[in-house]
Structure formats: C-alpha cells, structure tokens
Amino acid sequence: MLFKSLLAVAAAAVSMVVADDLPAIEIVGNKFFYSNNGSQFFIKGVAYQQDVSNSTDTSSFVDPLADADACKRDIPYLKQLSTNVIRVYALNVSLDHTDCMQMLQDNDIYVIADLSEPDMSINRDDPQWNVELYNRYTGVVDLFHNYTNVLGFFAGNEVTNEKSNTNASAYVKAAVRDTKAYIKAQGYRTIPVGYSANDDQDIRVSLADYFACGDYSDRADFFGINMYEWCGSSSYKTSGYSDATDDYKNLGIPIFFSEYGCNKVQPRKFQEVGTLFGSQMTDVWSGGIVYMYFQETNDYGLVSVKGDSVSTLADFNYLKSEMASISPSSAKSSDVSSTTVTSCPTSTSNWDASTELPPTPDDQVCNCMSDSLECVVDSSVDSSDYGDLFGEVCGNIDCSGINGDSTTGKYGAYSPCSPKDKLNFVLNLYYLDQDKSKSACDFDGSASIKKATTASSCSSYLKSAGTSGLGTVSGAIRTTSHTGITATGSSDSGSQTGSSSDSGSSSSSSSSGKKSGSAKLSVDVVARSLLVGAFVVVGSLVVIA
C-alpha cells in the first residue's frame, strides 16, 4: 500500500512537471517561435557564468547550473532584467543540475549551453573533431535533453576568429552535424544546435553563410554573433548595426547577438537595446544576450556577488530600464511560407574552409583499427613523447590516413581517433612498409609487437579504410547514450513531435516539450526515477515561487 501511495505521489509530481513545462522553442525560417502557440520568441538574455575558477581540483571552471543556492540567489535579479534566456559556457557532466534547471523553468527562463569546456574544445590553431570531443558534446546532450527550457546548444564559440584560421570552421560544422545526428538517433526531442562567432569584418558574412548553408543535417540551426560595435551613445547607422543587418538580411536561419554590451564607455547605458528590439532590426535579428551577469576583472558585470550577497551595479539599472521599455513586433510561425536557402561561400583570400566536412568520430572504428595492428606504441611511453614518435615515423611514410586538410576537404579515415590510436596506426604502417622487419617495430624500445585481432564486425570498416587509411569509413552515430539508457527508433516528422524537413526552397525545424522515440528502461529504473522525481522536483518547486 505504501508503494502504491508513493507511486501516486510520483505520478502526481510528474504530471505537475509536465503541466508546468515551458513550451520548447522551435525554428521556422529565420525566427524562433513558441511551439505551443506559434508566437515569435525574442532572446532577452544574460551571460551567466563566472570567469574566475573557484572550483575543485578536478575542474577548471565553475558550473553555474550545479549550484542551487546560487541559482536561488541570482534568479530574482535576472527576472528584474526581463531575462528569458541565460547563456552558460561550460557544464560539468558529472554534477546534478536538476534544481537550477527547475528554478529557471519556474521563472520562464531558457538556457543556451555551450557544448565545450575550457580543456575540451576545438582549437583554432590545431583543429580536430575527434572521439574525445564527440563524447564530451554528446555527454552534455544526454544530460540536458529532457529539459524543455534548453533552447539550444552552441557547438563552438569564436573558433574561427580571423581569415588565417577559417579552415577550423569545417571541424565545428562537423560537430554541429554529428550532434544533430546524435540527437535524432537517440530519439530525443529536436534541440537546435548552432555556432557563436566574433564580429570580424573580413570574414563575418562568409562565416555566417558557411554555417547556414548545405543540407539541413549539416548546417547550423542558428547563428550567434558576439557584437560589441555599439559603444556609449550611438545610433543604428553610426554603430554599424545598419550594416550588420544588411549583411545578414538573407540568412536562412535565426541570428542573434550571442554577446553584446561594449564597456569602453561606462557606465553602460544599453541604449542599443531599443534599437535591437525595434522595427529596424527585428525582422532579421532575434534579440541578444548581454555580457555578463558577474562582475569580474574584465569589468563587464551587472552585479557584484560576495557569498550570499548581491549588489547591483550601475549597468544593471540602466539595462533594467531599457529592457522594461521594449515591445518588439511579433510574427507568427504560420505566417512563414518559405525560407531563404543560403549559398555556401566560395574560396577566396579571406575564406578557405571546404564544404567537405571531417568524418564522424566513432570509437568502434578506432578500436577496430587499433586491435588489427601488430606494431603499436609500448605501454611505457608517456603521451607527452608521442610528438617525437610521430615526427620520426611520418618523416619516412605517408601519414595522410590519420590527418585531415579542411581546405581541400581531404581527411584520413582515422583522423578522428585518439592520439594513441593514430600513433599505433602509423607505427604499424611503417612496420608493414619495412616488410615486418623486427627492427622496424622498436624505435629505441618505444614500440612493440602484439597479436593482431579482427572481429567480424570490423571487417567492413577496415576494408573501407584501406591499408593506408585513405579510404572512407561510414561509422554509425551511436545510439547508446552516456547515461546507460538505450534509445531505439528514429526521429522524423511522422514519429516525433519535434520535426525537421528540408527541401529545395524551404526548411523548418521544430521542437516540442515531449521526448519522442521509444526508450527501453527496466521497470525498476522507471519506478526509482519516478520516486526520486516526486521528492526532488516537488522540493525544487517550492524553492522559488
């Protein structure tokens, strides 16, 4: 009887959560809309993450959504600023975010989260999209997909920031593609995935076009630009907002300021707010995210926080006043009949990223390759010494099978693998090139011979890649989530509430608050989840009314 009573409480709690869920935000054309009524959604955002680390030794950043006391402290101030979106730059997937996410939902605040973190992101100087990054990105998705107040994810932030490193964008776009594919394969609701760029005059148009072009499965769902052109007293024309609006007026996906709020003139009076949400810009722009909530050494803060105490700064009151005075004109999703199809940028002196994207990282492919080798790096070799071995081996053989060139669009089949797997591959390649001479697998004790094994499931991968690794391997997007729940079924317009479609003249992406696809969970897991949810969720609901 007690168990039945607990289940009744759990069911009531779950029912209450579903009833109180914020409607998911969907994309139609170049705008955001509420999925429940089709009215336009404008981002009235604040960047919410501290720069300075006061975290544990195991983390290089402070996760703002894992501190329920801080969320309880700060959300009332965010609400004073009319905030409906916060941006968070790094999340710790080992921590619990339930309380903060529920408090944000109770206060009608959505979240746009960066998928990377300081020690795990795509490096513009040596760009890669590999298994480790793939696991990081999809791990964040697994942790947050069930919250309907997750508006979307950023797959990168200012990775390409000037014309000398435009090639890095191919790796970020591959991350967009694979994150979207993972979400679909898991049967999760459709959650938009986009990119946040800096405002470099030489490349900004090509950069936006690059992420917005191509098939729906490859392109970004939205584009953010970190915009700091309006400083002090300015205007639509003199600030550069007019030129930017003209530059992006034909972009086929939503665009917004992923950061704004120049601090060269202080206090910041945020006079740009009325223009950003005014009639000259709202047909192109979907709002923006003010940088930033916390006062740090960079002097962009809206508030100063000391322990449990919050002190508002001059910028806070100016922003509060400006946000309270806006009333942007709103479109309806039903009014959008077709959308602009964005053409990919051509190669120029300012733009050199191929539309051919790097392969999807797949640890099964990498494991198959590594298991099939005879000559591998010795276990005694420290990873810090791999560079010397790569240099020695690749000076004698062609290592294209582990490398990628995003300017030509040529990628080795094993380019997404870990450094150790890639080193194993080239060591073995050299060993084969030397007719398996024992001395060819030594390198002063840094390499050793092992027994090669090839599972039947690996044969097709290895055959496709070829001995040199220059072939094309089509690894499947994994359908096993990092939480241990296996999702089955596929997402498409006929089977899930959120849908996406693509045609020659229009595209649309929509999200709903309900998870679709079928998830196989044991009865005891469901029961335990319900019981935990009954107490955790009810408890968090009373934190902030």
Coordinates of C-alpha atoms in Angstrom, one line a residue:
M1 CA 0.0 0.0 0.0
L2 CA 2.9 2.3 0.8
F3 CA 4.5 1.6 -2.5
K4 CA 1.2 2.4 -4.3
S5 CA 0.9 5.7 -2.3
L6 CA 4.5 6.6 -3.3
L7 CA 3.7 5.9 -6.9
A8 CA 0.6 8.0 -6.7
V9 CA 2.7 10.9 -5.3
A10 CA 5.3 10.3 -8.0
A11 CA 2.7 10.3 -10.8
A12 CA 1.2 13.5 -9.4
A13 CA 4.6 15.2 -9.3
V14 CA 5.5 14.1 -12.9
S15 CA 2.1 15.3 -14.1
M16 CA 2.6 18.6 -12.4
V17 CA 6.1 19.0 -14.0
V18 CA 4.7 18.2 -17.5
A19 CA 1.9 20.7 -17.0
D20 CA 4.4 23.3 -15.9
D21 CA 7.0 22.6 -18.6
L22 CA 7.9 25.6 -20.6
P23 CA 7.0 25.2 -24.3
A24 CA 10.0 24.3 -26.3
I25 CA 11.3 26.9 -28.7
E26 CA 11.1 25.9 -32.4
I27 CA 12.6 27.4 -35.5
V28 CA 10.7 28.3 -38.6
G29 CA 12.6 30.2 -41.3
N30 CA 14.9 32.7 -39.7
K31 CA 13.0 33.2 -36.4
F32 CA 12.3 31.5 -33.1
F33 CA 8.7 30.7 -32.1
Y34 CA 7.0 29.2 -29.1
S35 CA 5.9 25.7 -30.0
N36 CA 2.6 25.9 -28.1
N37 CA 1.1 29.0 -29.8
G38 CA 3.3 29.9 -32.7
S39 CA 4.2 33.4 -31.4
Q40 CA 7.6 34.8 -32.0
F41 CA 10.3 34.4 -29.3
F42 CA 12.9 37.1 -28.9
I43 CA 16.0 36.3 -26.8
K44 CA 16.3 38.7 -23.9
G45 CA 19.4 37.1 -22.5
V46 CA 22.2 37.4 -20.0
A47 CA 25.5 35.5 -20.0
Y48 CA 25.6 33.6 -16.7
Q49 CA 29.0 32.2 -15.8
Q50 CA 31.9 33.3 -13.7
D51 CA 35.3 33.7 -15.4
V52 CA 37.5 33.0 -12.4
S53 CA 37.6 29.5 -11.2
N54 CA 36.9 28.7 -7.5
S55 CA 36.1 25.1 -8.3
T56 CA 37.5 21.8 -7.1
D57 CA 40.9 20.4 -8.3
T58 CA 39.1 18.2 -10.7
S59 CA 37.5 21.0 -12.7
S60 CA 38.9 24.1 -14.3
F61 CA 35.6 26.1 -14.2
V62 CA 32.6 26.8 -12.1
D63 CA 29.4 25.2 -13.4
P64 CA 26.7 27.8 -12.7
L65 CA 23.8 25.4 -13.0
A66 CA 25.1 22.9 -10.4
D67 CA 24.8 25.4 -7.5
A68 CA 21.2 25.5 -6.4
D69 CA 21.9 28.2 -3.7
A70 CA 23.5 30.5 -6.3
C71 CA 20.6 30.0 -8.7
K72 CA 18.1 30.8 -5.9
R73 CA 20.1 33.9 -5.1
D74 CA 20.5 35.2 -8.7
I75 CA 17.3 34.3 -10.5
P76 CA 15.3 37.2 -8.9
Y77 CA 17.9 39.6 -10.2
L78 CA 17.8 38.0 -13.7
K79 CA 14.0 38.4 -13.6
Q80 CA 14.4 42.1 -12.8
L81 CA 16.2 42.4 -16.1
S82 CA 13.3 40.7 -18.0
T83 CA 15.6 37.8 -18.7
N84 CA 14.2 34.9 -20.6
V85 CA 17.5 33.2 -21.7
I86 CA 20.8 32.7 -20.0
R87 CA 23.9 31.5 -21.8
V88 CA 26.3 29.2 -20.0
Y89 CA 29.7 28.5 -21.4
A90 CA 30.8 25.2 -19.7
L91 CA 28.9 22.5 -17.9
N92 CA 30.2 19.7 -15.6
V93 CA 28.5 16.5 -16.8
S94 CA 29.4 14.7 -13.5
L95 CA 27.2 17.1 -11.5
D96 CA 23.5 17.4 -10.9
H97 CA 21.6 20.3 -12.5
T98 CA 18.0 19.4 -11.6
D99 CA 17.4 22.1 -9.0
C100 CA 18.7 25.0 -11.1
M101 CA 17.0 23.9 -14.2
Q102 CA 13.7 23.6 -12.4
M103 CA 14.1 27.0 -10.8
L104 CA 14.9 28.6 -14.2
Q105 CA 11.8 26.8 -15.7
D106 CA 9.6 28.1 -12.8
N107 CA 10.7 31.6 -13.8
D108 CA 10.3 31.2 -17.6
I109 CA 14.0 31.2 -18.3
Y110 CA 15.5 29.2 -21.1
V111 CA 19.1 28.0 -21.4
I112 CA 21.6 28.1 -24.3
A113 CA 24.6 26.0 -23.4
D114 CA 28.0 25.7 -25.0
L115 CA 28.9 22.0 -25.5
S116 CA 32.6 22.5 -25.0
E117 CA 34.5 23.4 -21.8
P118 CA 37.9 25.1 -21.3
D119 CA 40.0 22.0 -21.5
M120 CA 38.0 20.3 -24.2
S121 CA 37.1 22.3 -27.3
I122 CA 38.0 22.7 -30.9
N123 CA 41.4 24.5 -31.1
R124 CA 41.6 27.0 -34.0
D125 CA 45.4 26.5 -34.2
D126 CA 45.1 22.8 -34.5
P127 CA 41.5 22.0 -35.2
Q128 CA 40.2 18.5 -34.7
W129 CA 36.9 16.8 -34.3
N130 CA 37.7 13.6 -32.5
V131 CA 36.3 10.8 -30.4
E132 CA 37.1 12.6 -27.1
L133 CA 35.3 15.8 -28.2
Y134 CA 32.4 13.8 -29.6
N135 CA 31.9 12.1 -26.3
R136 CA 32.1 15.4 -24.4
Y137 CA 29.5 17.1 -26.7
T138 CA 27.1 14.1 -26.7
G139 CA 27.5 13.8 -22.9
V140 CA 26.2 17.3 -22.4
V141 CA 23.3 16.5 -24.7
D142 CA 22.4 13.3 -22.8
L143 CA 22.4 15.3 -19.5
F144 CA 20.2 18.2 -20.7
H145 CA 17.9 16.9 -23.5
N146 CA 15.0 16.3 -21.1
Y147 CA 14.7 19.9 -20.0
T148 CA 12.3 21.7 -22.3
N149 CA 13.8 25.0 -21.3
V150 CA 17.0 24.1 -23.1
L151 CA 16.6 26.3 -26.1
G152 CA 19.7 25.0 -27.9
F153 CA 23.4 24.3 -27.8
F154 CA 26.5 26.1 -29.2
A155 CA 29.0 23.7 -30.9
G156 CA 31.7 26.4 -30.8
N157 CA 32.5 29.9 -29.7
E158 CA 34.8 32.1 -31.8
V159 CA 36.8 29.2 -33.1
T160 CA 37.4 30.9 -36.4
N161 CA 38.2 34.5 -35.5
E162 CA 40.1 35.8 -38.5
K163 CA 40.9 35.0 -42.1
S164 CA 44.0 33.0 -41.2
N165 CA 42.1 30.2 -39.5
T166 CA 38.8 29.8 -41.4
N167 CA 39.7 26.2 -42.0
A168 CA 38.8 25.5 -38.4
S169 CA 35.1 26.1 -39.2
A170 CA 34.9 22.8 -41.1
Y171 CA 35.6 20.9 -37.8
V172 CA 33.0 23.0 -35.9
K173 CA 30.4 22.4 -38.6
A174 CA 31.1 18.7 -38.4
A175 CA 30.4 18.9 -34.7
V176 CA 27.1 20.6 -35.5
R177 CA 26.3 17.8 -38.0
D178 CA 27.2 15.0 -35.6
T179 CA 25.5 16.5 -32.6
K180 CA 22.3 16.9 -34.5
A181 CA 22.5 13.4 -35.8
Y182 CA 23.1 12.0 -32.3
I183 CA 20.0 13.9 -31.0
K184 CA 18.0 12.3 -33.8
A185 CA 19.4 8.8 -33.4
Q186 CA 18.7 8.9 -29.6
G187 CA 15.0 9.8 -30.3
Y188 CA 15.4 13.0 -28.2
R189 CA 13.2 16.0 -29.0
T190 CA 14.6 18.2 -31.7
I191 CA 17.0 20.6 -30.0
P192 CA 18.7 23.3 -32.2
V193 CA 22.5 23.3 -32.5
G194 CA 24.3 26.5 -33.6
Y195 CA 27.5 28.5 -33.5
S196 CA 28.7 31.7 -31.8
A197 CA 31.1 33.9 -33.8
N198 CA 33.1 37.0 -33.3
D199 CA 32.5 40.1 -35.4
D200 CA 35.5 40.1 -37.8
Q201 CA 34.7 42.4 -40.7
D202 CA 36.8 40.4 -43.2
I203 CA 35.0 37.1 -42.6
R204 CA 31.7 37.6 -40.8
V205 CA 29.4 37.3 -43.8
S206 CA 31.2 34.2 -45.2
L207 CA 31.3 32.7 -41.7
A208 CA 27.6 33.0 -41.3
D209 CA 26.9 31.7 -44.8
Y210 CA 29.1 28.8 -44.2
F211 CA 27.3 27.6 -41.1
A212 CA 23.9 28.3 -42.6
C213 CA 24.4 26.6 -46.0
G214 CA 24.0 23.0 -47.1
D215 CA 21.6 20.2 -46.2
Y216 CA 19.6 20.5 -43.1
S217 CA 21.5 17.7 -41.5
D218 CA 24.8 19.5 -42.0
R219 CA 24.0 23.1 -41.3
A220 CA 23.7 25.1 -38.0
D221 CA 20.2 25.7 -36.8
F222 CA 21.0 29.2 -35.6
F223 CA 23.9 31.7 -35.6
G224 CA 25.1 33.9 -32.8
I225 CA 27.5 36.8 -33.2
N226 CA 29.4 38.4 -30.3
M227 CA 28.6 42.1 -31.2
Y228 CA 30.4 44.9 -29.4
E229 CA 30.1 47.7 -32.1
W230 CA 27.7 50.0 -30.1
C231 CA 29.8 51.8 -27.5
G232 CA 28.3 54.7 -25.4
S233 CA 25.9 57.0 -27.2
S234 CA 25.5 55.8 -30.8
S235 CA 22.8 55.1 -33.4
Y236 CA 21.6 52.4 -35.8
K237 CA 23.8 53.8 -38.5
T238 CA 26.9 55.0 -36.8
S239 CA 27.2 51.9 -34.6
G240 CA 27.4 49.6 -37.6
Y241 CA 24.1 47.9 -36.7
S242 CA 22.7 49.0 -40.0
D243 CA 25.5 47.4 -42.0
A244 CA 25.3 44.2 -40.0
T245 CA 21.5 44.0 -40.5
D246 CA 22.0 44.4 -44.2
D247 CA 24.8 41.8 -44.3
Y248 CA 22.6 39.1 -42.6
K249 CA 19.2 40.0 -44.0
N250 CA 19.1 37.0 -46.3
L251 CA 20.5 34.4 -43.8
G252 CA 18.1 31.5 -43.8
I253 CA 18.5 30.7 -40.1
P254 CA 17.9 32.7 -36.9
I255 CA 20.6 35.1 -36.0
F256 CA 21.1 37.0 -32.7
F257 CA 23.7 38.7 -30.6
S258 CA 25.3 35.8 -28.6
E259 CA 27.1 38.5 -26.6
Y260 CA 26.7 42.3 -26.5
G261 CA 27.4 45.3 -24.3
C262 CA 30.6 47.3 -25.1
N263 CA 32.2 48.6 -22.0
K264 CA 34.6 51.2 -23.5
V265 CA 32.2 53.9 -22.2
Q266 CA 31.0 53.5 -18.6
P267 CA 28.5 53.1 -17.2
R268 CA 26.9 51.1 -19.9
K269 CA 23.5 52.7 -20.6
F270 CA 22.5 50.0 -23.0
Q271 CA 20.9 52.5 -25.4
E272 CA 21.3 49.8 -28.1
V273 CA 18.5 47.7 -26.6
G274 CA 15.7 49.8 -28.0
T275 CA 17.3 49.6 -31.5
L276 CA 18.0 45.9 -31.3
F277 CA 14.4 45.1 -30.4
G278 CA 13.0 47.9 -32.7
S279 CA 11.4 47.7 -36.1
Q280 CA 14.6 48.3 -38.0
M281 CA 16.2 45.0 -36.7
T282 CA 13.6 42.5 -35.5
D283 CA 12.8 41.1 -39.0
V284 CA 16.4 39.9 -39.2
W285 CA 17.6 39.7 -35.5
S286 CA 16.1 37.6 -32.7
G287 CA 17.4 39.6 -29.8
G288 CA 20.6 39.2 -27.8
I289 CA 22.5 38.1 -24.7
V290 CA 24.1 40.8 -22.6
Y291 CA 27.6 40.0 -21.4
M292 CA 27.7 39.4 -18.4
Y293 CA 26.0 38.8 -15.0
F294 CA 29.0 38.5 -12.7
Q295 CA 31.4 41.4 -12.2
E296 CA 35.0 40.1 -12.9
T297 CA 38.3 41.7 -13.7
N298 CA 37.1 42.3 -17.2
D299 CA 34.6 44.8 -15.8
Y300 CA 31.6 43.6 -17.8
G301 CA 29.5 42.7 -14.7
L302 CA 25.9 43.7 -14.0
V303 CA 26.1 42.7 -10.3
S304 CA 28.8 42.1 -7.7
V305 CA 28.5 38.9 -5.8
K306 CA 30.1 38.2 -2.4
G307 CA 28.9 34.9 -0.9
D308 CA 25.2 35.2 -0.5
S309 CA 25.1 39.0 -1.1
V310 CA 24.3 40.5 -4.4
S311 CA 24.9 44.2 -5.1
T312 CA 23.6 45.7 -8.4
L313 CA 25.9 47.9 -10.3
A314 CA 25.1 51.0 -12.4
D315 CA 24.9 48.9 -15.6
F316 CA 22.2 46.7 -14.0
N317 CA 19.8 49.6 -13.5
Y318 CA 20.3 51.0 -17.0
L319 CA 19.7 47.6 -18.6
K320 CA 16.7 47.0 -16.4
S321 CA 15.1 50.3 -17.5
E322 CA 15.9 49.7 -21.2
M323 CA 14.5 46.1 -21.2
A324 CA 11.3 47.2 -19.4
S325 CA 10.6 49.7 -22.2
I326 CA 10.8 47.4 -25.3
S327 CA 7.9 45.9 -27.1
P328 CA 9.2 44.2 -30.2
S329 CA 6.7 43.5 -33.0
S330 CA 6.0 39.8 -33.2
A331 CA 5.5 37.5 -36.2
K332 CA 3.5 34.2 -36.2
S333 CA 5.1 30.9 -37.3
S334 CA 2.0 30.3 -39.5
D335 CA 3.0 33.4 -41.5
V336 CA 6.2 31.8 -42.7
S337 CA 5.6 30.2 -46.0
S338 CA 9.1 29.6 -47.2
T339 CA 12.7 30.4 -46.1
T340 CA 15.8 31.7 -47.8
V341 CA 18.3 29.0 -48.9
T342 CA 21.8 30.2 -48.1
S343 CA 24.5 29.5 -50.6
C344 CA 27.9 28.3 -49.3
P345 CA 30.8 30.8 -49.6
T346 CA 33.3 30.3 -52.4
S347 CA 37.0 30.1 -51.6
T348 CA 38.7 33.5 -51.5
S349 CA 41.7 35.1 -49.9
N350 CA 39.6 35.6 -46.8
W351 CA 37.8 32.3 -46.8
D352 CA 39.3 28.8 -47.1
A353 CA 37.1 26.2 -45.5
S354 CA 35.9 23.3 -47.6
T355 CA 32.3 22.3 -47.6
E356 CA 33.5 18.7 -47.4
L357 CA 33.4 18.1 -43.6
P358 CA 35.6 15.8 -41.5
P359 CA 34.3 12.3 -40.8
T360 CA 32.1 11.4 -37.8
P361 CA 34.2 10.2 -34.8
D362 CA 33.4 6.6 -34.0
D363 CA 35.3 4.8 -31.3
Q364 CA 34.3 1.5 -32.7
V365 CA 36.1 2.3 -35.9
C366 CA 39.2 3.4 -34.0
N367 CA 39.1 0.3 -31.7
C368 CA 38.8 -2.0 -34.7
M369 CA 41.7 -0.4 -36.4
S370 CA 43.9 -0.5 -33.2
D371 CA 43.0 -4.1 -32.5
S372 CA 44.0 -5.2 -36.0
L373 CA 47.6 -3.8 -35.7
E374 CA 50.7 -5.7 -34.9
C375 CA 53.2 -2.9 -34.2
V376 CA 52.0 -0.5 -31.5
V377 CA 53.4 2.1 -29.1
D378 CA 54.8 0.5 -26.0
S379 CA 52.7 1.0 -22.8
S380 CA 55.7 2.5 -21.1
V381 CA 55.8 5.5 -23.4
D382 CA 54.3 8.7 -22.0
S383 CA 51.8 10.5 -24.2
S384 CA 54.0 13.7 -24.0
D385 CA 56.5 11.8 -26.1
Y386 CA 54.1 10.9 -28.8
G387 CA 55.1 14.0 -30.8
D388 CA 58.7 12.9 -31.3
L389 CA 57.5 9.5 -32.5
F390 CA 55.0 11.0 -34.9
G391 CA 57.8 13.2 -36.3
E392 CA 60.2 10.3 -36.8
V393 CA 57.6 7.9 -38.4
C394 CA 55.9 10.4 -40.6
G395 CA 59.2 11.6 -41.9
N396 CA 59.5 8.2 -43.5
I397 CA 56.0 7.3 -44.6
D398 CA 52.8 9.0 -45.7
C399 CA 50.6 9.7 -42.6
S400 CA 47.6 11.1 -44.5
G401 CA 45.5 8.3 -43.1
I402 CA 45.5 10.0 -39.7
N403 CA 45.5 13.6 -40.8
G404 CA 42.9 16.0 -42.3
D405 CA 43.0 19.0 -44.6
S406 CA 39.9 21.1 -44.2
T407 CA 40.9 23.5 -47.0
T408 CA 40.9 20.7 -49.6
G409 CA 38.3 18.6 -47.8
K410 CA 40.5 15.5 -47.7
Y411 CA 40.5 13.6 -44.4
G412 CA 42.1 10.3 -43.4
A413 CA 39.7 7.6 -42.2
Y414 CA 41.4 7.6 -38.8
S415 CA 41.8 11.3 -38.4
P416 CA 39.1 11.4 -35.6
C417 CA 40.8 8.8 -33.5
S418 CA 42.8 9.4 -30.3
P419 CA 46.5 10.3 -30.5
K420 CA 47.4 6.8 -29.2
D421 CA 45.3 5.0 -31.8
K422 CA 46.7 7.3 -34.6
L423 CA 50.3 6.7 -33.4
N424 CA 49.6 2.9 -33.4
F425 CA 48.4 3.1 -36.9
V426 CA 51.4 4.9 -38.4
L427 CA 53.9 2.7 -36.4
N428 CA 52.2 -0.3 -37.9
L429 CA 52.1 1.3 -41.3
Y430 CA 55.9 1.8 -41.1
Y431 CA 56.3 -1.8 -39.9
L432 CA 54.4 -3.1 -42.9
D433 CA 56.4 -0.8 -45.2
Q434 CA 59.6 -2.4 -43.9
D435 CA 58.3 -5.9 -44.6
K436 CA 57.7 -6.6 -40.9
S437 CA 61.4 -6.4 -40.0
K438 CA 61.7 -6.8 -36.3
S439 CA 63.9 -3.7 -36.1
A440 CA 61.1 -1.6 -37.7
C441 CA 59.0 -2.0 -34.6
D442 CA 61.4 -0.9 -32.0
F443 CA 62.1 2.9 -32.0
D444 CA 64.5 2.5 -29.1
G445 CA 62.0 0.5 -27.1
S446 CA 59.1 2.8 -27.8
A447 CA 57.2 0.3 -29.9
S448 CA 56.4 -3.4 -29.5
I449 CA 54.8 -6.2 -31.4
K450 CA 51.5 -7.7 -30.3
K451 CA 49.0 -10.2 -31.7
A452 CA 46.6 -8.7 -34.2
T453 CA 42.8 -9.4 -33.9
T454 CA 40.0 -8.6 -36.2
A455 CA 36.4 -9.1 -35.1
S456 CA 33.9 -10.0 -37.8
S457 CA 32.1 -6.7 -37.2
C458 CA 35.3 -4.8 -38.0
S459 CA 36.0 -6.3 -41.4
S460 CA 33.9 -3.7 -43.4
Y461 CA 35.4 -0.8 -41.6
L462 CA 39.0 -1.9 -42.2
K463 CA 38.3 -2.8 -45.8
S464 CA 36.7 0.6 -46.5
A465 CA 39.6 2.5 -44.8
G466 CA 42.2 0.5 -46.7
T467 CA 45.7 -0.3 -45.5
S468 CA 46.8 3.3 -45.9
G469 CA 43.7 4.7 -44.1
L470 CA 42.9 6.9 -47.1
G471 CA 39.5 5.3 -47.8
T472 CA 36.1 6.5 -46.5
V473 CA 34.6 4.8 -43.4
S474 CA 31.0 5.4 -42.7
G475 CA 30.7 4.8 -38.9
A476 CA 27.2 4.9 -37.5
I477 CA 26.1 7.5 -35.0
R478 CA 25.9 5.6 -31.7
T479 CA 22.5 5.0 -30.2
T480 CA 23.7 4.2 -26.7
S481 CA 23.6 7.3 -24.5
H482 CA 26.2 8.1 -21.9
T483 CA 23.6 7.7 -19.2
G484 CA 23.2 4.0 -20.0
I485 CA 19.7 4.3 -21.4
T486 CA 19.5 2.9 -24.9
A487 CA 17.2 4.8 -27.2
T488 CA 15.6 3.0 -30.2
G489 CA 13.5 4.2 -33.1
S490 CA 14.3 7.2 -35.2
S491 CA 13.1 10.8 -35.2
D492 CA 11.2 12.1 -38.2
S493 CA 8.2 14.2 -39.0
G494 CA 5.9 11.3 -38.7
S495 CA 7.2 9.9 -35.4
Q496 CA 8.2 12.7 -33.1
T497 CA 6.5 15.9 -32.0
G498 CA 9.6 18.0 -32.9
S499 CA 10.3 17.7 -36.6
S500 CA 12.7 18.8 -39.3
S501 CA 12.3 19.0 -43.0
D502 CA 14.4 20.1 -45.9
S503 CA 13.6 20.9 -49.5
G504 CA 14.9 22.9 -52.3
S505 CA 13.1 26.0 -51.3
S506 CA 12.3 25.8 -47.6
S507 CA 13.4 24.3 -44.4
S508 CA 11.9 24.1 -40.9
S509 CA 12.9 22.7 -37.6
S510 CA 10.5 22.4 -34.7
S511 CA 10.7 21.2 -31.1
S512 CA 8.2 20.1 -28.6
G513 CA 8.2 19.6 -24.9
K514 CA 7.8 15.9 -25.1
K515 CA 10.5 13.3 -25.6
S516 CA 9.8 11.1 -28.6
G517 CA 11.1 7.8 -29.8
S518 CA 11.0 4.8 -27.6
A519 CA 13.4 4.3 -24.7
K520 CA 13.9 0.9 -23.2
L521 CA 14.1 1.2 -19.5
S522 CA 13.6 -1.6 -16.9
V523 CA 10.5 -1.3 -14.6
D524 CA 12.7 -0.8 -11.5
V525 CA 14.6 2.1 -13.2
V526 CA 11.3 3.8 -14.1
A527 CA 9.9 3.3 -10.6
R528 CA 13.1 4.6 -9.0
S529 CA 13.1 7.6 -11.3
L530 CA 9.5 8.4 -10.5
L531 CA 10.1 8.2 -6.8
V532 CA 13.2 10.4 -6.9
G533 CA 11.4 12.8 -9.2
A534 CA 8.5 13.0 -6.8
F535 CA 10.6 14.3 -4.0
V536 CA 13.4 16.2 -5.8
V537 CA 11.1 18.0 -8.2
V538 CA 8.5 18.9 -5.5
G539 CA 11.3 20.1 -3.3
S540 CA 12.7 22.4 -6.0
L541 CA 9.3 23.8 -7.0
V542 CA 9.0 25.4 -3.6
V543 CA 12.4 27.0 -3.7
I544 CA 11.2 29.9 -5.8
A545 CA 7.5 30.5 -6.2

